[in-house]
PDB file of C-alpha atoms and ligand atoms in Angstrom:
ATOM      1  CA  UNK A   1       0.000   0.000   0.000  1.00 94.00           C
ATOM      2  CA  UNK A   2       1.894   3.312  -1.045  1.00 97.00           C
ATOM      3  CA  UNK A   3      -0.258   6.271   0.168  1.00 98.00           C
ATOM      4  CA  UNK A   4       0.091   9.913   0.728  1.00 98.00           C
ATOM      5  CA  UNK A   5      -2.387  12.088   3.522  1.00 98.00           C
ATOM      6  CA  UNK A   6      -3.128  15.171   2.010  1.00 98.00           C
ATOM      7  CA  UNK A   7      -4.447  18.347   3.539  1.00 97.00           C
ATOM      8  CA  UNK A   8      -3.361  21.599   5.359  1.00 97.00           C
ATOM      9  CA  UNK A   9      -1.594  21.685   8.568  1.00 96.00           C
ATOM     10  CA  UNK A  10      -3.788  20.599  11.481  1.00 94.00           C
ATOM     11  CA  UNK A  11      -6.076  18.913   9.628  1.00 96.00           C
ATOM     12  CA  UNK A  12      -5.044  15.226  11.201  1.00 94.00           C
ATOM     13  CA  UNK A  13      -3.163  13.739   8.676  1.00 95.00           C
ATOM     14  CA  UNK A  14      -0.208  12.851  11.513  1.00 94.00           C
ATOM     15  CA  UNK A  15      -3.245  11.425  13.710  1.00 94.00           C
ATOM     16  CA  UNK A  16      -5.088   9.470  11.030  1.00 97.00           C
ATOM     17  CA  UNK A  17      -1.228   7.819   9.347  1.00 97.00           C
ATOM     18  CA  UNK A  18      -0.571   6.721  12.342  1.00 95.00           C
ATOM     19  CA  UNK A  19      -3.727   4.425  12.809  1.00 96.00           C
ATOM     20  CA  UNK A  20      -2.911   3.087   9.018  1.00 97.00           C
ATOM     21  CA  UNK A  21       0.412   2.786   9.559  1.00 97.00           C
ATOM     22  CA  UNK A  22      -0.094   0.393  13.392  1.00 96.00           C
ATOM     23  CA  UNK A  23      -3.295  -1.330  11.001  1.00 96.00           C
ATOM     24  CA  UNK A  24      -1.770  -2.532   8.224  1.00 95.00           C
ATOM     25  CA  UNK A  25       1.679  -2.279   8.842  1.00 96.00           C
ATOM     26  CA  UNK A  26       3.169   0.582   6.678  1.00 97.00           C
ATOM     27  CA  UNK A  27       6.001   2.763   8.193  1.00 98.00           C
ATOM     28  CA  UNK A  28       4.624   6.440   8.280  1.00 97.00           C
ATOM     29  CA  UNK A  29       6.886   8.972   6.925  1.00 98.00           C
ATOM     30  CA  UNK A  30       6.253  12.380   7.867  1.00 97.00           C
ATOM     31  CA  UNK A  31       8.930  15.199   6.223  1.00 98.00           C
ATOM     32  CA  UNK A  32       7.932  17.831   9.686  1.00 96.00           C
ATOM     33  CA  UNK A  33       8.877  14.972  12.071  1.00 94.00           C
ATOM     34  CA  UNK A  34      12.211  14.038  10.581  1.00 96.00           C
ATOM     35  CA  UNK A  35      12.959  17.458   9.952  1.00 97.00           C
ATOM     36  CA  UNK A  36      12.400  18.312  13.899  1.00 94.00           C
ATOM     37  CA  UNK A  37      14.481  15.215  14.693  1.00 94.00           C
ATOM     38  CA  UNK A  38      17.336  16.815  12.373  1.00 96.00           C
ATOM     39  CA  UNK A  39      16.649  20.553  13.943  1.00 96.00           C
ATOM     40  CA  UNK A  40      17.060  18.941  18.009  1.00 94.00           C
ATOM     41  CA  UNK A  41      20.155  17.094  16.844  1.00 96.00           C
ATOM     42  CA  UNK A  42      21.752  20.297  15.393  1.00 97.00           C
ATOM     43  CA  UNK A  43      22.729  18.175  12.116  1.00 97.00           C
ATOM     44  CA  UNK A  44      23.736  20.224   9.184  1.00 96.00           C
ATOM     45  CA  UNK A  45      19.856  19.814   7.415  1.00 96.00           C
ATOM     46  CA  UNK A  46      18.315  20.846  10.702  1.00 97.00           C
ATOM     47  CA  UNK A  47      20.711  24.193  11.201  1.00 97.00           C
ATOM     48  CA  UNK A  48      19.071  24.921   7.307  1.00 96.00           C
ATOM     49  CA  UNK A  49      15.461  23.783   7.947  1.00 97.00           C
ATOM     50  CA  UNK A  50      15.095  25.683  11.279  1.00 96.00           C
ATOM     51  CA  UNK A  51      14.713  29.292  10.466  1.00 95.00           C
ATOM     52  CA  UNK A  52      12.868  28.454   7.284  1.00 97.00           C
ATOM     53  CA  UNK A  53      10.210  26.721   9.573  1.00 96.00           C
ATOM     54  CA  UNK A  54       9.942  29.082  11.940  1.00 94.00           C
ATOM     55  CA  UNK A  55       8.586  31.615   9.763  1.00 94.00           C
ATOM     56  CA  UNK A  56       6.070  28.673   8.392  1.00 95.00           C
ATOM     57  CA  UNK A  57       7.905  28.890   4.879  1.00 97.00           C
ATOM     58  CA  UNK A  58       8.970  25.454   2.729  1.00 98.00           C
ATOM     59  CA  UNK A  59      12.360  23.844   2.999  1.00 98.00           C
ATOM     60  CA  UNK A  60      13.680  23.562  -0.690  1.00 98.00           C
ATOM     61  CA  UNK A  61      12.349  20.801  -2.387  1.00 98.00           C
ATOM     62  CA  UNK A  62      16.293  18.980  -3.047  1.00 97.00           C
ATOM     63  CA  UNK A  63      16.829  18.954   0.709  1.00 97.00           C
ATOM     64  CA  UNK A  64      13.611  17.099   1.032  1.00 98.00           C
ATOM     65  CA  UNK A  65      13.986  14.892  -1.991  1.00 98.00           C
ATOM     66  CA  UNK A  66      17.341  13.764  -0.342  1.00 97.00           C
ATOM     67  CA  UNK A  67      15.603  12.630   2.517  1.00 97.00           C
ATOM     68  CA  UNK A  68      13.158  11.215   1.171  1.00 98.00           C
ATOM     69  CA  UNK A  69      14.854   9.030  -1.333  1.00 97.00           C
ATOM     70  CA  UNK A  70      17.366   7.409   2.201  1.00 97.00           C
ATOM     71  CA  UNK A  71      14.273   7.209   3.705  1.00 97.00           C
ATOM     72  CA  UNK A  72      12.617   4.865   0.725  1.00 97.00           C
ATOM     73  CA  UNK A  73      15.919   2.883   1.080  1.00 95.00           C
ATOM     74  CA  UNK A  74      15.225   1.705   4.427  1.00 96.00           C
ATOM     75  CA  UNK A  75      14.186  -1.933   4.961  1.00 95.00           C
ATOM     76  CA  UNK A  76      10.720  -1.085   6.745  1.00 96.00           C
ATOM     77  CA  UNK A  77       9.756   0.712   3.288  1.00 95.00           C
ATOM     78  CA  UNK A  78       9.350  -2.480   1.295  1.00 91.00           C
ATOM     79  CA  UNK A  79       5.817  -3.068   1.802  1.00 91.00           C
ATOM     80  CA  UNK A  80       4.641   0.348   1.358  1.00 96.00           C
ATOM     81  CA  UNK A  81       4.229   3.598   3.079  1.00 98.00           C
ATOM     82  CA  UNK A  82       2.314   6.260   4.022  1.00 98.00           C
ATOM     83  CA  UNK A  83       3.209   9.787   3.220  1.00 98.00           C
ATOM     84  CA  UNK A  84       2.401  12.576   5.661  1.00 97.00           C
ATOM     85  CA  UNK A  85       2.989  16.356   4.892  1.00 98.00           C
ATOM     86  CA  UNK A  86       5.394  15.434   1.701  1.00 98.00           C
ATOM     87  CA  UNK A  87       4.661  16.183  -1.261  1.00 98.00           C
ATOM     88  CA  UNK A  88       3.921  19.477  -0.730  1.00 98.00           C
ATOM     89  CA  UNK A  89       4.925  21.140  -4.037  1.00 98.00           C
ATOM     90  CA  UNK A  90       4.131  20.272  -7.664  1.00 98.00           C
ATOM     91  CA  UNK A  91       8.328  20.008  -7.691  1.00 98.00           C
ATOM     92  CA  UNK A  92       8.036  17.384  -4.521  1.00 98.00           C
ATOM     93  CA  UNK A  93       5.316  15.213  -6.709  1.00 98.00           C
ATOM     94  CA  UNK A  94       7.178  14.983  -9.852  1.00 98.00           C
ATOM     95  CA  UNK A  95      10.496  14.076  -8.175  1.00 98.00           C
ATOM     96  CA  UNK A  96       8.644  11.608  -6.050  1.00 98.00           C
ATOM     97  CA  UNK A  97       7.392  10.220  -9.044  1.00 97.00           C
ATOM     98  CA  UNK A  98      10.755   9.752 -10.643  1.00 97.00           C
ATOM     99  CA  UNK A  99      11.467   7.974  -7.493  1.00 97.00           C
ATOM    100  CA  UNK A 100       8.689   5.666  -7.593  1.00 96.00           C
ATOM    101  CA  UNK A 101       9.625   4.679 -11.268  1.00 96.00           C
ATOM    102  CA  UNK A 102      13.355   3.908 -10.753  1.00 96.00           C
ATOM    103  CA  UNK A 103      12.520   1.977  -7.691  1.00 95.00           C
ATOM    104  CA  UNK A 104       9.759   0.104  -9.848  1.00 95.00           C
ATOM    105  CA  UNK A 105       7.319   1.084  -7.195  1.00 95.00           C
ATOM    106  CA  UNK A 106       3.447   1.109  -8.031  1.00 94.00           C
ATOM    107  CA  UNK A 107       1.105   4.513  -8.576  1.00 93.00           C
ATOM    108  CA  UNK A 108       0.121   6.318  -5.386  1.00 96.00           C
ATOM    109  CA  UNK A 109      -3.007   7.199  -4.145  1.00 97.00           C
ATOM    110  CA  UNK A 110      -3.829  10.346  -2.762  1.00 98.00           C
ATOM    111  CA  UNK A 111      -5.960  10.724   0.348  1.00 98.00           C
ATOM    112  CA  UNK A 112      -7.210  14.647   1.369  1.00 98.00           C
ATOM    113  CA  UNK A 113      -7.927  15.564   4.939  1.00 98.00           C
ATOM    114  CA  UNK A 114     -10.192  18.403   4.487  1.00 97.00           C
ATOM    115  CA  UNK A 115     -10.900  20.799   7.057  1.00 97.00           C
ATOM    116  CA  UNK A 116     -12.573  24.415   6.951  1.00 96.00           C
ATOM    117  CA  UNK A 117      -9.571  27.143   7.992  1.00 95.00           C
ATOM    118  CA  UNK A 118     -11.148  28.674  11.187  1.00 94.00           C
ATOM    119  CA  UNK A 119     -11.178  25.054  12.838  1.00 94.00           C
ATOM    120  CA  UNK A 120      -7.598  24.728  11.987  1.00 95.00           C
ATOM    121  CA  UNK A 121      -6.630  27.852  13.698  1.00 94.00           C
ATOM    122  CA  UNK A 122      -8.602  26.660  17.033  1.00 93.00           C
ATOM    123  CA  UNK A 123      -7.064  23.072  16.659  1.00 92.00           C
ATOM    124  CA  UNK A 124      -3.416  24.463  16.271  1.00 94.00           C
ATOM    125  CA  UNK A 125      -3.666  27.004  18.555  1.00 95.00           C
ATOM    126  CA  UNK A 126      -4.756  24.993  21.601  1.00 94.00           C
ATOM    127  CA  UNK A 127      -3.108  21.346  20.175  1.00 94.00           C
ATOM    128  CA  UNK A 128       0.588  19.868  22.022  1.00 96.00           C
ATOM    129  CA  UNK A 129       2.787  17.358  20.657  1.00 95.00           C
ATOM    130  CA  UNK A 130       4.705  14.710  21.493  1.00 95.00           C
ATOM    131  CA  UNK A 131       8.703  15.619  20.426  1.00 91.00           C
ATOM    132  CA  UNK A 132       9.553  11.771  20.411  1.00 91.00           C
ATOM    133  CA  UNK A 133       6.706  10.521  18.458  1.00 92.00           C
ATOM    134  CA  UNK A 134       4.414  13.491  17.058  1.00 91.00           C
ATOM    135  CA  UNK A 135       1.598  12.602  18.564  1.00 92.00           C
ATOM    136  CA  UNK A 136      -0.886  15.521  19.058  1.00 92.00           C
ATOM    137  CA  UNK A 137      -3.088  16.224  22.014  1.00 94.00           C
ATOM    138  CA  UNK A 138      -5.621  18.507  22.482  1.00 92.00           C
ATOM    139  CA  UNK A 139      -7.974  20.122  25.517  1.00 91.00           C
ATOM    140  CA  UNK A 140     -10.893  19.590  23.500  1.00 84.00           C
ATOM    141  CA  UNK A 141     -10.682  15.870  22.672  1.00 83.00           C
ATOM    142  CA  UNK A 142      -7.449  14.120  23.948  1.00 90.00           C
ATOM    143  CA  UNK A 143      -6.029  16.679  26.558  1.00 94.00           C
ATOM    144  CA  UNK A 144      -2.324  15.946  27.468  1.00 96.00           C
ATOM    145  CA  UNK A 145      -1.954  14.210  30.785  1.00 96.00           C
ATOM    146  CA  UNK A 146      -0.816  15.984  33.730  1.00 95.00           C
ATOM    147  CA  UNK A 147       2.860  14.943  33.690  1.00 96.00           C
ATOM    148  CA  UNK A 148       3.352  15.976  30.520  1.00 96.00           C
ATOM    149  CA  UNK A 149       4.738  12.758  29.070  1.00 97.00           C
ATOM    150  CA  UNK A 150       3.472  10.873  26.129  1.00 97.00           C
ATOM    151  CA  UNK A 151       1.197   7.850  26.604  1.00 96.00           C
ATOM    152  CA  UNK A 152       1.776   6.525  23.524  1.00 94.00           C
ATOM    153  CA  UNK A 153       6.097   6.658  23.831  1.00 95.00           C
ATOM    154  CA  UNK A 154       6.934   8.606  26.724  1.00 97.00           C
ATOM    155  CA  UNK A 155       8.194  11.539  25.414  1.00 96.00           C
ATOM    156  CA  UNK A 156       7.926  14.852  26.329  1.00 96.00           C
ATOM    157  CA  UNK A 157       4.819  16.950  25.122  1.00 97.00           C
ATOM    158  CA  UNK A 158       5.449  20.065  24.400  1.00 96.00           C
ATOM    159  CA  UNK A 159       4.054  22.991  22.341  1.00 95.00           C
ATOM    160  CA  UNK A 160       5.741  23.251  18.798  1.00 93.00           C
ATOM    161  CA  UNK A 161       7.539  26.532  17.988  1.00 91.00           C
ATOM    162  CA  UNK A 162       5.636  26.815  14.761  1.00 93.00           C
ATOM    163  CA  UNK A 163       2.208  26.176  16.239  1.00 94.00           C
ATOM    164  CA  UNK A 164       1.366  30.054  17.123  1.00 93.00           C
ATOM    165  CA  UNK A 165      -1.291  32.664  15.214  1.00 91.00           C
ATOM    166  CA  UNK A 166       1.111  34.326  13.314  1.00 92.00           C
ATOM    167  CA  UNK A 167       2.889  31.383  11.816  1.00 95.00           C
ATOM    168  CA  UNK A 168       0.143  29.440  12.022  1.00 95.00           C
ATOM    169  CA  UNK A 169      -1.437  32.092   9.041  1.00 95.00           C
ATOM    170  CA  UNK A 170       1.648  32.227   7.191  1.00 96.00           C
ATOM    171  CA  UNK A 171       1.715  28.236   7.218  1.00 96.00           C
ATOM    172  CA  UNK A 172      -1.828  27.630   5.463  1.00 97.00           C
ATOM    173  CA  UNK A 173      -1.082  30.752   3.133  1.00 97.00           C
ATOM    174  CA  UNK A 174       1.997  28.727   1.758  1.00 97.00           C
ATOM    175  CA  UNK A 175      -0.456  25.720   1.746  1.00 98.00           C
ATOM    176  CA  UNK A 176      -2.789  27.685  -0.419  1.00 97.00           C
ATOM    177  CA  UNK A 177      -0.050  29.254  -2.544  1.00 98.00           C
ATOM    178  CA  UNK A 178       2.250  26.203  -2.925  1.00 98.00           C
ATOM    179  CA  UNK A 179       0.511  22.931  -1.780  1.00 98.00           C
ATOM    180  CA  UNK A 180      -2.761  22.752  -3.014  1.00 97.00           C
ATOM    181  CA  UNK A 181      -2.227  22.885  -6.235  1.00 97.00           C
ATOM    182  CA  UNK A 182       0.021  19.223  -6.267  1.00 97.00           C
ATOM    183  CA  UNK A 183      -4.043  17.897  -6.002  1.00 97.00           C
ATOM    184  CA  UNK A 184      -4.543  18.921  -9.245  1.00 97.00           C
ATOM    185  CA  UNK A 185      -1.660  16.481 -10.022  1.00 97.00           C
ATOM    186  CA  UNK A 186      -3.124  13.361  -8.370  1.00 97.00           C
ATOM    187  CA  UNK A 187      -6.604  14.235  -9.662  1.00 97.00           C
ATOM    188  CA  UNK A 188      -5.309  13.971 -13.412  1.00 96.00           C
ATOM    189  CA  UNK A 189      -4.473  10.499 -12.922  1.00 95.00           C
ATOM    190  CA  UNK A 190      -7.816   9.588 -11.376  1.00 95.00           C
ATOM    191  CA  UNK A 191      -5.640   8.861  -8.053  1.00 94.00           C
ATOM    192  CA  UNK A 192      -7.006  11.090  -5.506  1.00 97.00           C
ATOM    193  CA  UNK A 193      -9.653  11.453  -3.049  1.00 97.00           C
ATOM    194  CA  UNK A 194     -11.426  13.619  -0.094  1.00 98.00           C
ATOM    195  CA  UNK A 195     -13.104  13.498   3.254  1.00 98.00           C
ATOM    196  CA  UNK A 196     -14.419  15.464   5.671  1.00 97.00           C
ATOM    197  CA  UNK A 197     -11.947  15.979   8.415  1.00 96.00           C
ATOM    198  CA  UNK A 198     -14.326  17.665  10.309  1.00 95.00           C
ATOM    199  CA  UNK A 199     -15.444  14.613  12.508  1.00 95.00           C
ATOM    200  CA  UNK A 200     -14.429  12.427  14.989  1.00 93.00           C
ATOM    201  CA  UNK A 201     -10.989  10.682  14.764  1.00 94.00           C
ATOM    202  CA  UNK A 202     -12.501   7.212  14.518  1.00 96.00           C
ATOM    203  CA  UNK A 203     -15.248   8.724  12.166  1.00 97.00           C
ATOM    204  CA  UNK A 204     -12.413  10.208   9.760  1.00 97.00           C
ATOM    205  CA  UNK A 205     -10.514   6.906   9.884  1.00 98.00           C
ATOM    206  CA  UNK A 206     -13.829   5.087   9.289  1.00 98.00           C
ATOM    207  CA  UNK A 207     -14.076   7.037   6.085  1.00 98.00           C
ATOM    208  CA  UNK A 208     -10.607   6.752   5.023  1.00 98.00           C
ATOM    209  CA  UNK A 209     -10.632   2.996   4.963  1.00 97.00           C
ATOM    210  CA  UNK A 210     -13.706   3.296   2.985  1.00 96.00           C
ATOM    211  CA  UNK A 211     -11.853   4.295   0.385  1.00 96.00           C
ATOM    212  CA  UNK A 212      -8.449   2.288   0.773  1.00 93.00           C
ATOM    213  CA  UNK A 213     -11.726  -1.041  -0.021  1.00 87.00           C
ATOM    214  CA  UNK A 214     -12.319   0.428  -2.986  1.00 77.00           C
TER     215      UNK A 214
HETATM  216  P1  AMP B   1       4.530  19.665   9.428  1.00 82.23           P
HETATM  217  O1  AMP B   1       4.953  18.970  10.675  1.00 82.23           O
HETATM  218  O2  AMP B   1       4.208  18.714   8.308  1.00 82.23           O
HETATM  219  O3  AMP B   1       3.448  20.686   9.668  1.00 82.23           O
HETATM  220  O4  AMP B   1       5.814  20.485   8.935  1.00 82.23           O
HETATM  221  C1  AMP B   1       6.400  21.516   9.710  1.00 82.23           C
HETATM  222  C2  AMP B   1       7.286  22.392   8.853  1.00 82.23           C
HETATM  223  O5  AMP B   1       8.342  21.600   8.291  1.00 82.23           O
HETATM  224  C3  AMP B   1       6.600  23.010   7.648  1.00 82.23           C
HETATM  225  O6  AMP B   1       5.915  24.223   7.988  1.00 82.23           O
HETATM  226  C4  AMP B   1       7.780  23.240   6.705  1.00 82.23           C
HETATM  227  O7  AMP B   1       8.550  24.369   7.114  1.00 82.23           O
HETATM  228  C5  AMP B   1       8.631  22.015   6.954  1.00 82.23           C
HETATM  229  N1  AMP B   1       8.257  20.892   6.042  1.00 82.23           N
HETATM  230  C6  AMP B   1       7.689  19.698   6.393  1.00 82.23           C
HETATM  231  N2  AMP B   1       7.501  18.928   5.315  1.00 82.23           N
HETATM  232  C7  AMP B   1       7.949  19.639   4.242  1.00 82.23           C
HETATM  233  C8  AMP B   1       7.996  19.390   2.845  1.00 82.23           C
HETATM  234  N3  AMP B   1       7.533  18.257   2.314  1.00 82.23           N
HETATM  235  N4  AMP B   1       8.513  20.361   2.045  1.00 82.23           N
HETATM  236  C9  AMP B   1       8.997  21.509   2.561  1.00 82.23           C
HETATM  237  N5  AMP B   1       8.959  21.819   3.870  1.00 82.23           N
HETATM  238  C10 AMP B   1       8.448  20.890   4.719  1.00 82.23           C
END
């Protein structure tokens, strides 16, 4: 199963990969996570990705291609994957696509998260995260517990840098501007798909599945 979760930031594409990654087996790959790893260990990607996301801008596409590609390499990849917050330019699809080819891999499908903009800002405003294993939590639904450490990995939860109004608008305008068009590129070849991400986790997974049956 080779799969990319579409949609803006906060829509619950790190939530939902994560329940198809533990249910059928598939490593999740998510381009924010390893880049945070990269930025806490100071390596020489991190010291150029961490200004550029700070200001809720894009790191340039051949930094993330080169990740990418290592990442494909690794044993846990051979059954599939799924994709979360890469690709996130028209630049990021086509070289991914290359990619696929020479490794012989077979077409993706593309899965959107929808989710009206106002109930992203109230999601990422209020929402922590786990620094070990991205998990989000969130007052409304899933508040974190009161020593702060991950039930899922035991990390620490924290609140991200880039999760604050003002980058918070600057991220979904570069989502507008530069992401949303690569749907046009999965919707060409008949390969991608919505749903409503305004629900319940289980109700969003529910409906994702729906559409990995058909
Ligand atoms: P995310 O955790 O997916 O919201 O990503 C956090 C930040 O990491 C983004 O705002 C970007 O600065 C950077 N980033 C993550 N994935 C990509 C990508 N595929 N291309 C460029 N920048 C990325």
């Amino acid at each position: 199963m080779y799969l990319i979760l579409f949609g803006a930031p906060g829509v619950g594409k790190g939530t939902q990969a994560k329940k198809i990654s533990k249910e059928f087996s598939i490593p999740q790959i998510s381009t924010g996570d390893m880049l945070r790893e990269a930025v806490r260990n100071n390596t020489e990607l991190g010291q150029k990705a961490s200004e550029i996301m700070k200001r809720g801008e894009l790191v340039p596409d051949d930094l993330i291609l080169n990740i990418i590609k290592e990442r494909f390499a690794q044993a846990d990849c051979k059954n599939g994957f799924i994709l979360d917050g890469f690709p996130r330019t028209i630049p990021q699809a086509e070289g991914l696509a290359d990619l696929m080819n020479q490794l012989d891999l077979p077409p993706l499908l593309c899965l959107e998260v929808a989710v009206p903009n106002e109930i992203i800002i109230k999601r990422l405003t209020t929402r922590e995260t786990c620094e070990k294993c991205g998990a989000d939590y969130n007052p409304a639904n899933n508040p974190a517990p009161a020593d702060r450490i991950c039930t899922i990995c035991g990390g620490k939860i924290i609140k991200r840098s880039d999760d604050n109004e003002d980058t918070i608008q600057k991220r979904l305008q570069t989502y507008e501007n530069q992401t949303a068009p690569v749907k046009g590129f999965y919707e060409k070849q008949g390969r991608f798909y919505a749903v409503d991400g305004n629900k319940s986790v289980d109700e969003v997974y529910v409906d994702l599945k729906a559409i990995l049956k058909k």
